[in-house]
XYZ file of C-alpha atoms in Angstrom:
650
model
C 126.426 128.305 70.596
C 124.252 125.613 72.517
C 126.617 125.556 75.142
C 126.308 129.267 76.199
C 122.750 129.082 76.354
C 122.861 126.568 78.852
C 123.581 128.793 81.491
C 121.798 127.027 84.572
C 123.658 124.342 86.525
C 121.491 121.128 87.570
C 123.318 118.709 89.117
C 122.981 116.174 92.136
C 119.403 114.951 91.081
C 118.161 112.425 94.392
C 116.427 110.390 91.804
C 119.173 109.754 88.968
C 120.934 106.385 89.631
C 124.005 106.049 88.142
C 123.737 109.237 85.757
C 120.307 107.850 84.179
C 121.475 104.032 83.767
C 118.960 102.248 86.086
C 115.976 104.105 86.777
C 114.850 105.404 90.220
C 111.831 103.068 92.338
C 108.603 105.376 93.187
C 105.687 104.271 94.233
C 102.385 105.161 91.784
C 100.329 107.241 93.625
C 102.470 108.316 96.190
C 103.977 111.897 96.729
C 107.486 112.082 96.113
C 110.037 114.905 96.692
C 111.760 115.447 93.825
C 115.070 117.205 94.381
C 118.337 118.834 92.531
C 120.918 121.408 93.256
C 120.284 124.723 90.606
C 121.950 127.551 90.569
C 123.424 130.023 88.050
C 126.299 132.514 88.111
C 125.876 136.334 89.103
C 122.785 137.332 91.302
C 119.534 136.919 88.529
C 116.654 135.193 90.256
C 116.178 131.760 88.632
C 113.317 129.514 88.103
C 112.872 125.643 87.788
C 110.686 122.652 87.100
C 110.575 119.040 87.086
C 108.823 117.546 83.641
C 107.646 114.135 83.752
C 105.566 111.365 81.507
C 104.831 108.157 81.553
C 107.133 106.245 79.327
C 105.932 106.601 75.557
C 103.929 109.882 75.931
C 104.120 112.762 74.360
C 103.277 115.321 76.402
C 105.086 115.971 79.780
C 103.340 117.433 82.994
C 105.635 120.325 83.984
C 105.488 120.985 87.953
C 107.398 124.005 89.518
C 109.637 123.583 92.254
C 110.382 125.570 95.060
C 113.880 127.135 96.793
C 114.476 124.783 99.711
C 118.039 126.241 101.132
C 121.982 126.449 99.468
C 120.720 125.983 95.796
C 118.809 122.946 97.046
C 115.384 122.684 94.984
C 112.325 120.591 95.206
C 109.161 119.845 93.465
C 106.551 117.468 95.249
C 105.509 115.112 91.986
C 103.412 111.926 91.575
C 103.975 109.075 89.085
C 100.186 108.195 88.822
C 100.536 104.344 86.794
C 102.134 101.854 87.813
C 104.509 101.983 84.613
C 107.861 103.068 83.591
C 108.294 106.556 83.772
C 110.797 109.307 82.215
C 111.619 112.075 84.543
C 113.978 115.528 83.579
C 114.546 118.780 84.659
C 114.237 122.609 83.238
C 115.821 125.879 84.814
C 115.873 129.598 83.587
C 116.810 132.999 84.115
C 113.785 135.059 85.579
C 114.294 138.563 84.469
C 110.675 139.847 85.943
C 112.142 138.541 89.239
C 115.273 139.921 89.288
C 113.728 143.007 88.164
C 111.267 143.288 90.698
C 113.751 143.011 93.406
C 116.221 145.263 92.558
C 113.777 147.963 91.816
C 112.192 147.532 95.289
C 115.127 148.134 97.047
C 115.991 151.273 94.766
C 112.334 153.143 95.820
C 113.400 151.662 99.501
C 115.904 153.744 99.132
C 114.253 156.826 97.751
C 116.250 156.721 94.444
C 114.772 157.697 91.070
C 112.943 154.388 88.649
C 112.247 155.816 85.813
C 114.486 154.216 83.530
C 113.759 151.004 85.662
C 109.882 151.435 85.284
C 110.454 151.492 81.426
C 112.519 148.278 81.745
C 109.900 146.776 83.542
C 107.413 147.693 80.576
C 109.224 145.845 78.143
C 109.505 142.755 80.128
C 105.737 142.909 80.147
C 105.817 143.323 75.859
C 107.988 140.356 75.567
C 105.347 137.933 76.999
C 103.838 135.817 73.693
C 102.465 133.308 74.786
C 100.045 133.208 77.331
C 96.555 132.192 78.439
C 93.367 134.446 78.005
C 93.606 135.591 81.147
C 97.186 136.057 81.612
C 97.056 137.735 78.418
C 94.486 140.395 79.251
C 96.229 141.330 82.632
C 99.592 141.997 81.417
C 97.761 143.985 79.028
C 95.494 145.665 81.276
C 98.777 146.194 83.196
C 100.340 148.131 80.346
C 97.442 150.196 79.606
C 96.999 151.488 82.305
C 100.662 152.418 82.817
C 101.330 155.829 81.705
C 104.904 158.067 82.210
C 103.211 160.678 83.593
C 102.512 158.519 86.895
C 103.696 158.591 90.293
C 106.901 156.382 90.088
C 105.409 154.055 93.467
C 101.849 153.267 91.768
C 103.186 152.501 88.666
C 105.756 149.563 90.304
C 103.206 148.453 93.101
C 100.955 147.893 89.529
C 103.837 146.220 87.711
C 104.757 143.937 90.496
C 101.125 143.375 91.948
C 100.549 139.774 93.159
C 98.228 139.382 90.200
C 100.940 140.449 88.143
C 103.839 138.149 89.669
C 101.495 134.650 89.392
C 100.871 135.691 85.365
C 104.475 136.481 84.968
C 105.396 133.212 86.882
C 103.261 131.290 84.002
C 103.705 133.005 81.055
C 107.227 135.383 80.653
C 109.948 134.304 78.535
C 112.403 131.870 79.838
C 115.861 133.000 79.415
C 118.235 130.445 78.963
C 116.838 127.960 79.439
C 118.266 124.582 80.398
C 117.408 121.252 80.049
C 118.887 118.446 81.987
C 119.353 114.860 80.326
C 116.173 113.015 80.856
C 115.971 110.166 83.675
C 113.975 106.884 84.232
C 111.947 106.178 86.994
C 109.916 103.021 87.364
C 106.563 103.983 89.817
C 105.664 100.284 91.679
C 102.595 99.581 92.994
C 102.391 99.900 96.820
C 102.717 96.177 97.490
C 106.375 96.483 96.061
C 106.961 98.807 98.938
C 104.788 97.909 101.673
C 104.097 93.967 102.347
C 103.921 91.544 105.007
C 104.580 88.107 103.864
C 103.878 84.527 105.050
C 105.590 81.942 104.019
C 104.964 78.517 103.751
C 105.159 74.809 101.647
C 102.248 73.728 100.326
C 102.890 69.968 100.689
C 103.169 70.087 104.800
C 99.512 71.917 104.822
C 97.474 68.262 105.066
C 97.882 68.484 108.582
C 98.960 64.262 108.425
C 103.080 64.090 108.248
C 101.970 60.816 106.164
C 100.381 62.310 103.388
C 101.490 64.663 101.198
C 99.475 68.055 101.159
C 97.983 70.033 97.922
C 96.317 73.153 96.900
C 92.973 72.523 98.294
C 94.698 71.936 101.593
C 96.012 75.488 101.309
C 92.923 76.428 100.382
C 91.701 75.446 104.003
C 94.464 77.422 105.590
C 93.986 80.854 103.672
C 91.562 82.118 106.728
C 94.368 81.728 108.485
C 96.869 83.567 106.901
C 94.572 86.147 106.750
C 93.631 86.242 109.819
C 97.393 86.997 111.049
C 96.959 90.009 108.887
C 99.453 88.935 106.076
C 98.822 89.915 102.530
C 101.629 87.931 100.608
C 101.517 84.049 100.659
C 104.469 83.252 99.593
C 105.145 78.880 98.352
C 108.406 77.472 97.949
C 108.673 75.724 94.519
C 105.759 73.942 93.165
C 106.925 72.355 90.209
C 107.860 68.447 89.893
C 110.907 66.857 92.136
C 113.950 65.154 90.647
C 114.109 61.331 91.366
C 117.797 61.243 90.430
C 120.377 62.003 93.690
C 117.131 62.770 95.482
C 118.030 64.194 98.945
C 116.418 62.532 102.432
C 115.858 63.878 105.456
C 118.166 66.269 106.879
C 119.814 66.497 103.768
C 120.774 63.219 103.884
C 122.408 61.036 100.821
C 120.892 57.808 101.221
C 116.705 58.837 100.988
C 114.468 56.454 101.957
C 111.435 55.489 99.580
C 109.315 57.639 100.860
C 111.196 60.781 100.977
C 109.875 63.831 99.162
C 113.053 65.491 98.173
C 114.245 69.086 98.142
C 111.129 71.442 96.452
C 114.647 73.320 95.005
C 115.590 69.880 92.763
C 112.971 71.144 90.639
C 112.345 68.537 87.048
C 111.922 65.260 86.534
C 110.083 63.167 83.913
C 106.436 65.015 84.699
C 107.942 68.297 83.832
C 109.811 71.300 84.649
C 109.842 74.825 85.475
C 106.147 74.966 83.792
C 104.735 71.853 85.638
C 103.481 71.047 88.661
C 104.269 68.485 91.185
C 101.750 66.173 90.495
C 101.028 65.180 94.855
C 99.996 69.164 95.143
C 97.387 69.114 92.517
C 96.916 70.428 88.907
C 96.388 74.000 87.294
C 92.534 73.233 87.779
C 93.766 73.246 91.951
C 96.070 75.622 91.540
C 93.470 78.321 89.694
C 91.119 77.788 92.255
C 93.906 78.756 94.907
C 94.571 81.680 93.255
C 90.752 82.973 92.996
C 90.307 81.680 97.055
C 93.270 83.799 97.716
C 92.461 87.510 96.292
C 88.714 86.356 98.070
C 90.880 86.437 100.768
C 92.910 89.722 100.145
C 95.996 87.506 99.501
C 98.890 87.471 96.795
C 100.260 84.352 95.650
C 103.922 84.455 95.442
C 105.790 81.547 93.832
C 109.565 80.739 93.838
C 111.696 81.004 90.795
C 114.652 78.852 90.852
C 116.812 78.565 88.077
C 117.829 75.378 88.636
C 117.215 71.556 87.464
C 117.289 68.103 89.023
C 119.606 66.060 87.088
C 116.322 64.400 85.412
C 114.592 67.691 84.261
C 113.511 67.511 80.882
C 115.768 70.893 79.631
C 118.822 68.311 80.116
C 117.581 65.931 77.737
C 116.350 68.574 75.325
C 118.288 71.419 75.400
C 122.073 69.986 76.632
C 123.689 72.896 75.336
C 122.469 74.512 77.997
C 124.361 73.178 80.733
C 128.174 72.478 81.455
C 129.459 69.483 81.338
C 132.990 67.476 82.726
C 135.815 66.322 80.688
C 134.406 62.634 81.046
C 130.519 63.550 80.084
C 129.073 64.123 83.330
C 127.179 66.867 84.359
C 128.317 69.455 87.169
C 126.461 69.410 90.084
C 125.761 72.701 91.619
C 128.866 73.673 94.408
C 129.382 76.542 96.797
C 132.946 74.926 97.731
C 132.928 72.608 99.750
C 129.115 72.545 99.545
C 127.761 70.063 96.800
C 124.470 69.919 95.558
C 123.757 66.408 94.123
C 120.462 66.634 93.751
C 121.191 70.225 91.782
C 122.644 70.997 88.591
C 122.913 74.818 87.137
C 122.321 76.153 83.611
C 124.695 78.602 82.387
C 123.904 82.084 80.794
C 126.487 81.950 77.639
C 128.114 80.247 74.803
C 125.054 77.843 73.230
C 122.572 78.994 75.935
C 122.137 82.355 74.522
C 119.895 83.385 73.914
C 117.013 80.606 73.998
C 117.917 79.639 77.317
C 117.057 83.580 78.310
C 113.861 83.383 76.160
C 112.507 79.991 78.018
C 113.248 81.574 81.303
C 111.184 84.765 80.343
C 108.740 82.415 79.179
C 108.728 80.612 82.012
C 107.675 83.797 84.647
C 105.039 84.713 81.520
C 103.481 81.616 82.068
C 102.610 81.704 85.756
C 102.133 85.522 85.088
C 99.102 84.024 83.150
C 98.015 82.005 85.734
C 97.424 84.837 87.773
C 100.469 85.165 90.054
C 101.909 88.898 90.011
C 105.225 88.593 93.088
C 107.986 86.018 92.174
C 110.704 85.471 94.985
C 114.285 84.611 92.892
C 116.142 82.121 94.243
C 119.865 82.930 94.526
C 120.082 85.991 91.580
C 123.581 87.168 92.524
C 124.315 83.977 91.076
C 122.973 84.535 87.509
C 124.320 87.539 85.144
C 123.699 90.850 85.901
C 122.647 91.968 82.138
C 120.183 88.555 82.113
C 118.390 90.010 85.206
C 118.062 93.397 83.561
C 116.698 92.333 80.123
C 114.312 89.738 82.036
C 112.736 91.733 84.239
C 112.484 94.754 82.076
C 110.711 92.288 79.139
C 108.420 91.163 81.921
C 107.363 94.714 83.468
C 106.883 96.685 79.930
C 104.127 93.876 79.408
C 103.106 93.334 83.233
C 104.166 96.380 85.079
C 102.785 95.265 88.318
C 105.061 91.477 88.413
C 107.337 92.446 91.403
C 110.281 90.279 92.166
C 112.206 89.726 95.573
C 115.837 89.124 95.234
C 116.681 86.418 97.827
C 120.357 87.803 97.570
C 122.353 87.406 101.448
C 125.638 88.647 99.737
C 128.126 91.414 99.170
C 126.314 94.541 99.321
C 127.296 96.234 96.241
C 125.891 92.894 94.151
C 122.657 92.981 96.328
C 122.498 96.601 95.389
C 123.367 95.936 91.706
C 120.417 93.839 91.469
C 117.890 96.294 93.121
C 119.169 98.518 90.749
C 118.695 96.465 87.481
C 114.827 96.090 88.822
C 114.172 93.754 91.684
C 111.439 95.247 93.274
C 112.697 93.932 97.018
C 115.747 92.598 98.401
C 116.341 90.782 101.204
C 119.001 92.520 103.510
C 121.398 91.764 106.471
C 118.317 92.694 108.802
C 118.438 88.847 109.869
C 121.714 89.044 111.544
C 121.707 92.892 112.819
C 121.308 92.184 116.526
C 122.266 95.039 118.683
C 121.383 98.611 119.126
C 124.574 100.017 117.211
C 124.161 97.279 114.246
C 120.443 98.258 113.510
C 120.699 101.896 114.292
C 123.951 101.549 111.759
C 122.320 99.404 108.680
C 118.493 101.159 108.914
C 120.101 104.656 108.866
C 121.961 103.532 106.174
C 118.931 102.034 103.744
C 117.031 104.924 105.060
C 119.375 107.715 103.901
C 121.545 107.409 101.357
C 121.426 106.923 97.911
C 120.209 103.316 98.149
C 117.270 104.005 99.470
C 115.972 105.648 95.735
C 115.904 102.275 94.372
C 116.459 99.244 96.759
C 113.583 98.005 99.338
C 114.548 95.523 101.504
C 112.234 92.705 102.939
C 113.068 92.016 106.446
C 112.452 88.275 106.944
C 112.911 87.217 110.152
C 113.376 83.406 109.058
C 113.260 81.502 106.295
C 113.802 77.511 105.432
C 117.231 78.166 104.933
C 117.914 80.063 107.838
C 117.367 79.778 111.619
C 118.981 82.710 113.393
C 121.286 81.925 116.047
C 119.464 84.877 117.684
C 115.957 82.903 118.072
C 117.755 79.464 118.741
C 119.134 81.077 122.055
C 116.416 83.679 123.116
C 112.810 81.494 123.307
C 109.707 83.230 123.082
C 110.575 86.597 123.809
C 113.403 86.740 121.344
C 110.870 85.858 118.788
C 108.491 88.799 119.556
C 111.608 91.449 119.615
C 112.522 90.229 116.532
C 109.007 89.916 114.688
C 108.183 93.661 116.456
C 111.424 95.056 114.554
C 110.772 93.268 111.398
C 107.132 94.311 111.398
C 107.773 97.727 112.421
C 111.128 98.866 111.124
C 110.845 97.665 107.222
C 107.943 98.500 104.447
C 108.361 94.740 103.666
C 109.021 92.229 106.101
C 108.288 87.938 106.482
C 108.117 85.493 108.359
C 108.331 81.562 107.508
C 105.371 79.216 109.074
C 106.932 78.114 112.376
C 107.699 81.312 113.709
C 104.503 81.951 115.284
C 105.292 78.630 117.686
C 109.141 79.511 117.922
C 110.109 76.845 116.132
C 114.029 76.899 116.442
C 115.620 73.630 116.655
C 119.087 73.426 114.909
C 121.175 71.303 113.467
C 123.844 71.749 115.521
C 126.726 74.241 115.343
C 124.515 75.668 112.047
C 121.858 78.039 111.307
C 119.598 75.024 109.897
C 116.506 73.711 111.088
C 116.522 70.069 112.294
C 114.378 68.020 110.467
C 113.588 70.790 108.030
C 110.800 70.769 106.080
C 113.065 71.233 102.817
C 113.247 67.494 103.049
C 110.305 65.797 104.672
C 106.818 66.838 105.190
C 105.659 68.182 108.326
C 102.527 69.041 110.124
C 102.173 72.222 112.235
C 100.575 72.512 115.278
C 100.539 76.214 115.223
C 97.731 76.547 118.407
C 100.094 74.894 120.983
C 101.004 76.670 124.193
C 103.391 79.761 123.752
C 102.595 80.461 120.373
C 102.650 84.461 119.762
C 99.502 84.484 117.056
C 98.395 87.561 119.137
C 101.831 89.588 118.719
C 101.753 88.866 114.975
C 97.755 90.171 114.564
C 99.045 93.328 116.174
C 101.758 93.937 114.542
C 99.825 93.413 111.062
C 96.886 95.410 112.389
C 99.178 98.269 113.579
C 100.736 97.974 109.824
C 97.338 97.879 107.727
C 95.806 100.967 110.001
C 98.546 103.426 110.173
C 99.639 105.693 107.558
C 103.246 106.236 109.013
C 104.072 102.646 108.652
C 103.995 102.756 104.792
C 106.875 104.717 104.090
C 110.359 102.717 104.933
C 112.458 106.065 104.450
C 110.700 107.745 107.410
C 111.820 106.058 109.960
C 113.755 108.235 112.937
C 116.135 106.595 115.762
C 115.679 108.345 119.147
C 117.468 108.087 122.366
C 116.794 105.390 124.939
C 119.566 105.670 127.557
C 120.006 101.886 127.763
C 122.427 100.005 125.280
C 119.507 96.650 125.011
C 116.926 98.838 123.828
C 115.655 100.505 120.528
C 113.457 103.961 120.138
C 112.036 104.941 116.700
C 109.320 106.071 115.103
C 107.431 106.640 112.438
C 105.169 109.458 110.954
C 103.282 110.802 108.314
C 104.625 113.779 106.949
C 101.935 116.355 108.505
C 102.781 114.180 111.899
C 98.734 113.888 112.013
C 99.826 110.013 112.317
C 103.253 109.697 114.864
C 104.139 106.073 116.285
C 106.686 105.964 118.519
C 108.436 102.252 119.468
C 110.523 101.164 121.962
C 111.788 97.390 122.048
C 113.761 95.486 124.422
C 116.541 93.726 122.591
C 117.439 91.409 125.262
C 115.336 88.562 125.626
C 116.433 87.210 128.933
C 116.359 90.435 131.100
C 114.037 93.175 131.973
C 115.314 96.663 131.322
C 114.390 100.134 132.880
C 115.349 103.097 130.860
C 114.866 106.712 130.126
C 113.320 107.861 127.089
C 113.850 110.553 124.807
C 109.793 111.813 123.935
C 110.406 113.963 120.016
C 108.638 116.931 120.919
C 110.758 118.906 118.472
C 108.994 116.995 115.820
C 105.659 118.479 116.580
C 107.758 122.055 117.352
C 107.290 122.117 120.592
C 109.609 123.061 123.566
C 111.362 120.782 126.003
C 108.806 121.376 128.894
C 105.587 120.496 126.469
C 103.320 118.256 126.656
C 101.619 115.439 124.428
C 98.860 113.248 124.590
C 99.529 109.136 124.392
C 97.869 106.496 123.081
C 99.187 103.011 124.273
C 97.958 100.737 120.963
C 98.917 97.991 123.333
C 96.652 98.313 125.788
C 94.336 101.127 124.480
C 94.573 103.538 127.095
C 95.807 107.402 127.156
C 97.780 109.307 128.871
C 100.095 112.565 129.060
C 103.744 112.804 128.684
C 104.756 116.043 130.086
C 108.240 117.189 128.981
C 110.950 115.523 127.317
C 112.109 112.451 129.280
C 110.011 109.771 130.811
C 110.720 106.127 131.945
C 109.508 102.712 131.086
C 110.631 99.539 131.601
C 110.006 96.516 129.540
C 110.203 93.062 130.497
C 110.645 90.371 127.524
C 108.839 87.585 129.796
C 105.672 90.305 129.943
C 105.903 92.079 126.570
C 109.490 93.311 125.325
C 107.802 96.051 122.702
C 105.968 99.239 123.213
C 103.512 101.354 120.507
C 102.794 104.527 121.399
C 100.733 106.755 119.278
C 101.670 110.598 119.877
C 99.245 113.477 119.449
C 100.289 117.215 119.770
C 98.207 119.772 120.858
C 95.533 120.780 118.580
C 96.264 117.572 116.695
C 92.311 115.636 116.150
C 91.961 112.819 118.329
């Protein structure tokens, strides 16, 4: 029977989502642990291993894993392409194990092995297959065994450390067990570990009279670089509707002059392939793209699927749309929200499926023109099984397109759509304020199960949202909350303003006044109190320490003070430890005793480490486990410290 030979239990996998149905986010090139509870019944010694291959292959690389504690076992693997990946497990009975140990302990305890040497002999004879040199020791081994022996020489030969690595490689594996095989989809890093700058391309002229374009971008990319971004992410590009065009302030009488929302995107110069004709052409836009990588920046573009009520899918494709009892068109509504200058496709009935096609078509196409990252406008809003199918048609040609779900909803949907393959979400990080909310939702993102397959973005702002946080707090609340953003997530944004504090509401509302959504604007981003400087560090902290690239190893520690945050961060060797301490209230200093982790280097309360402030540059010694600061948010309301245990190279 199949079933009895399955005789090895593996169960609670970390990297199977949903028993196998969505696959599991690595990134290629980067260790994982790879982990799964295996055990069998009686007291036999077992064995394990974690097979993987890239999706397609035939072969599989096997790698062993190793007892970690309570039938908890691990294997340290790495997905090496970015590609799609199938991942499984094997587990067997080790005889020549169990058989070594029990026959130690019997000549322990001075009673006869005979029979148990002969035993031992035979497990040797059943090894078939088995490299040259495998092969010639066991049967050196053998040879050289003889009855007539002293009982201790004879085991001490049979269980040599020679003997044990060859057996380990080549004996039979009895019962062996397979476990059902597992996707895993390995990223490249940037879908992990990204600092993004937003921005829209027509308020880059510099003149709030005349409409900017690419090569005006093109100006700004040093920059953007120079902050230390590597993402520069545009709002939509594409042609504005002329039909319920919104004006300023989101106003519904426009004047002439008015650009309209970037998000009405259509009108009779094109659609979701087109570009606004004031920002340039694909000639412009190619030449962005090129300046951009010469600048070590992405190009991310918005994908909204949604149309002015003069794109050209209405006219050619009405099916696609719903429409009223009396033959008008349905504006887009989040009740009592209207969107005039919006109307939505739907997913069903005549759309399907050459609606779904065009919208594949659609990412293909500025995949093409050489943009990889695609931020989707408002996906909890679209079908589930669309978003799967889409992406996954994308990614098995372009394995490297990573998209950004710009989801701020339940948390089960955002998580739905991590798992059906958004690369990065955006997350409640924007409104977690206090010590007990960010302790509460990091830990959360950081340990559980989530945290296989979801990567949030931490934006600190965006054009739709102005925290009521930063409209309160003035410049220091927008260096706490860029130093968490920056230092907390693997991904995290910021929207152009925020480096001059730009926080004007509309009032009662977290909406910029005089938004940019619906005039242009020009920046003065060198006037007085702009925090350029904070945003360099932060970047250059980022881009130069290892322990900032992985999200899920981020600690809390204490701080005995309710208004401020300790964590760190750390390679897993600790050769690269960053400790952080920020000040969450903007508007008063706070003095505070600090928790120093010695236990992470194992060291004793009464130790001592070395310090590097990556503030100031200087270095010091801690010397056992509490010490004070204080940190004043009109001064500087962070702290970096870099931590080096004894012995550790400087």
């Amino acid at each position: 029977m199949r079933l009895a030979e399955a005789r090895v239990a593996i169960e609670g996998v970390n990297l199977e989502i949903d028993g196998g149905r969505f696959a599991a986010k690595v990134v290629a090139g980067r260790e994982v642990a790879v982990q799964a509870d295996i055990f069998c019944d009686g007291h036999d010694s077992i064995d394990a291993a974690v097979l993987h291959r890239p999706r397609g292959a035939e072969d599989w690389t096997e790698v062993r894993m190793e007892f970690l504690v309570n039938d908890r076992w691990q294997a340290r693997v790495t997905f090496a392409e970015n590609a799609f990946h199938e991942l499984t497990f094997i587990a067997w009975r080790d005889l020549y194990t169990t058989w070594r140990k029990e026959v130690a302990k019997k000549l322990a305890a001075g009673q006869k092995i005979d029979l148990e040497l002969e035993e031992g002999r035979r497990l040797l004879q059943s090894v078939e297959t088995a490299g040259p040199e495998d092969r010639a020791l066991v049967d050196r081994i053998l040879a050289e065994d003889g009855a007539d022996q002293e009982a201790g020489a004879r085991f001490a030969r049979m269980s040599s450390p020679e003997a044990v690595a060859a057996m380990k490689r080549c004996a039979p594996r009895t019962n062996l067990t397979c476990y059902r095989i597992l996707p895993v989809f390995a990223d490249r890093e940037a879908a992990a570990f990204s600092a993004w700058y937003e921005m829209m391309p027509r308020s880059q002229s510099d003149d709030p009279e005349r409409h900017g374009t690419f090569d005006d971008v093109i100006r700004k990319l040093p920059y953007v670089r120079d902050l230390g971004f590597d993402v520069l992410y545009f709002t939509p590009i594409h042609p504005i509707g002329r039909v319920n065009r919104k004006g300023r302030n989101n106003s519904l009488t426009p004047a002439p002059d008015d650009p309209g929302s970037p998000y009405a995107i259509g009108s009779e110069e094109g659609g979701h392939d087109a570009i606004h004709p004031e920002l340039g052409d694909f000639e412009s836009f190619g030449r962005l793209v090129e300046a951009a990588h010469a600048h070590g920046l992405e190009i991310a573009l918005d994908f909204a699927i949604q149309c002015a009520p003069d794109h050209p899918w209405i006219r050619e494709h009405p099916e696609w749309f719903d429409w009223r009892p009396d033959g008008t068109i349905k504006f887009a509504e989040n009740p009592p929200k209207k969107y005039e200058d919006i109307v939505n496709v739907h997913f069903y009935r005549g759309a399907l499926p050459e609606l779904w096609y065009a919208l594949r078509d659609v990412v293909l196409f500025w995949v093409e023109k050489g943009v990889k990252i695609f931020r989707v406008d408002n996906p909890h809003t679209k079908p589930f099984p669309f978003w799967e199918w889409m992406i996954g048609e994308v990614q098995s040609q372009h394995p490297d397109v990573i998209f950004l779900a710009e989801a701020f909803t339940r948390p089960k949907v955002m998580k739905r759509l991590a798992k059906v393959g958004y690369g990065q979400s955006y997350s409640y990080f924007t409104w977690r304020n206090t010590k007990a909310e960010l302790i509460d939702y990091l830990t959360e993102l950081t340990t559980e199960d989530c945290r296989h397959y979801m990567r949030p973005n931490f934006f600190a702002n965006t054009p739709d949202i102005n925290p009521v946080y930063l409209q309160h707090s003035g410049r220091p609340g927008f260096r706490v909350r860029l130093a968490l953003a920056a230092t907390l997530g693997g991904n995290y944004g910021l929207y152009n303003g925020y480096e001059i504090c730009e926080a004007t509401p509309v009032p009662g509302k977290e909406e910029y006044f005089n938004s940019e959504k619906y005039q242009l604007r020009a920046w003065d981003f060198d006037q007085p109190g702009h925090i350029q400087d904070d945003i360099r560090l932060m970047n250059h902290i980022r881009r130069t320490h290892p322990a900032m690239r992985d999200f899920t190893r981020l600690r809390f520690y204490d701080a005995h003070n309710d208004s401020v945050l300790a964590y760190g961060k750390s390679t897993e060797d600790k050769q690269d430890f960053l400790l952080f301490h920020v000040n969450l209230d903007p508007h008063a200093a706070r003095t505070f005793e600090f928790e120093v982790p010695l236990w992470e280097f194992g060291l004793p309360d009464d130790a001592s480490v070395e310090v590097e402030d990556l503030l100031n540059g200087n270095r010091f010694t801690w010397h056992g486990k509490w010490q004070w600061l204080e940190l004043d948010p009109q001064t500087r309301p962070y702290a970096v410290w870099r931590l080096y245990a004894p012995g550790m190279p400087r």
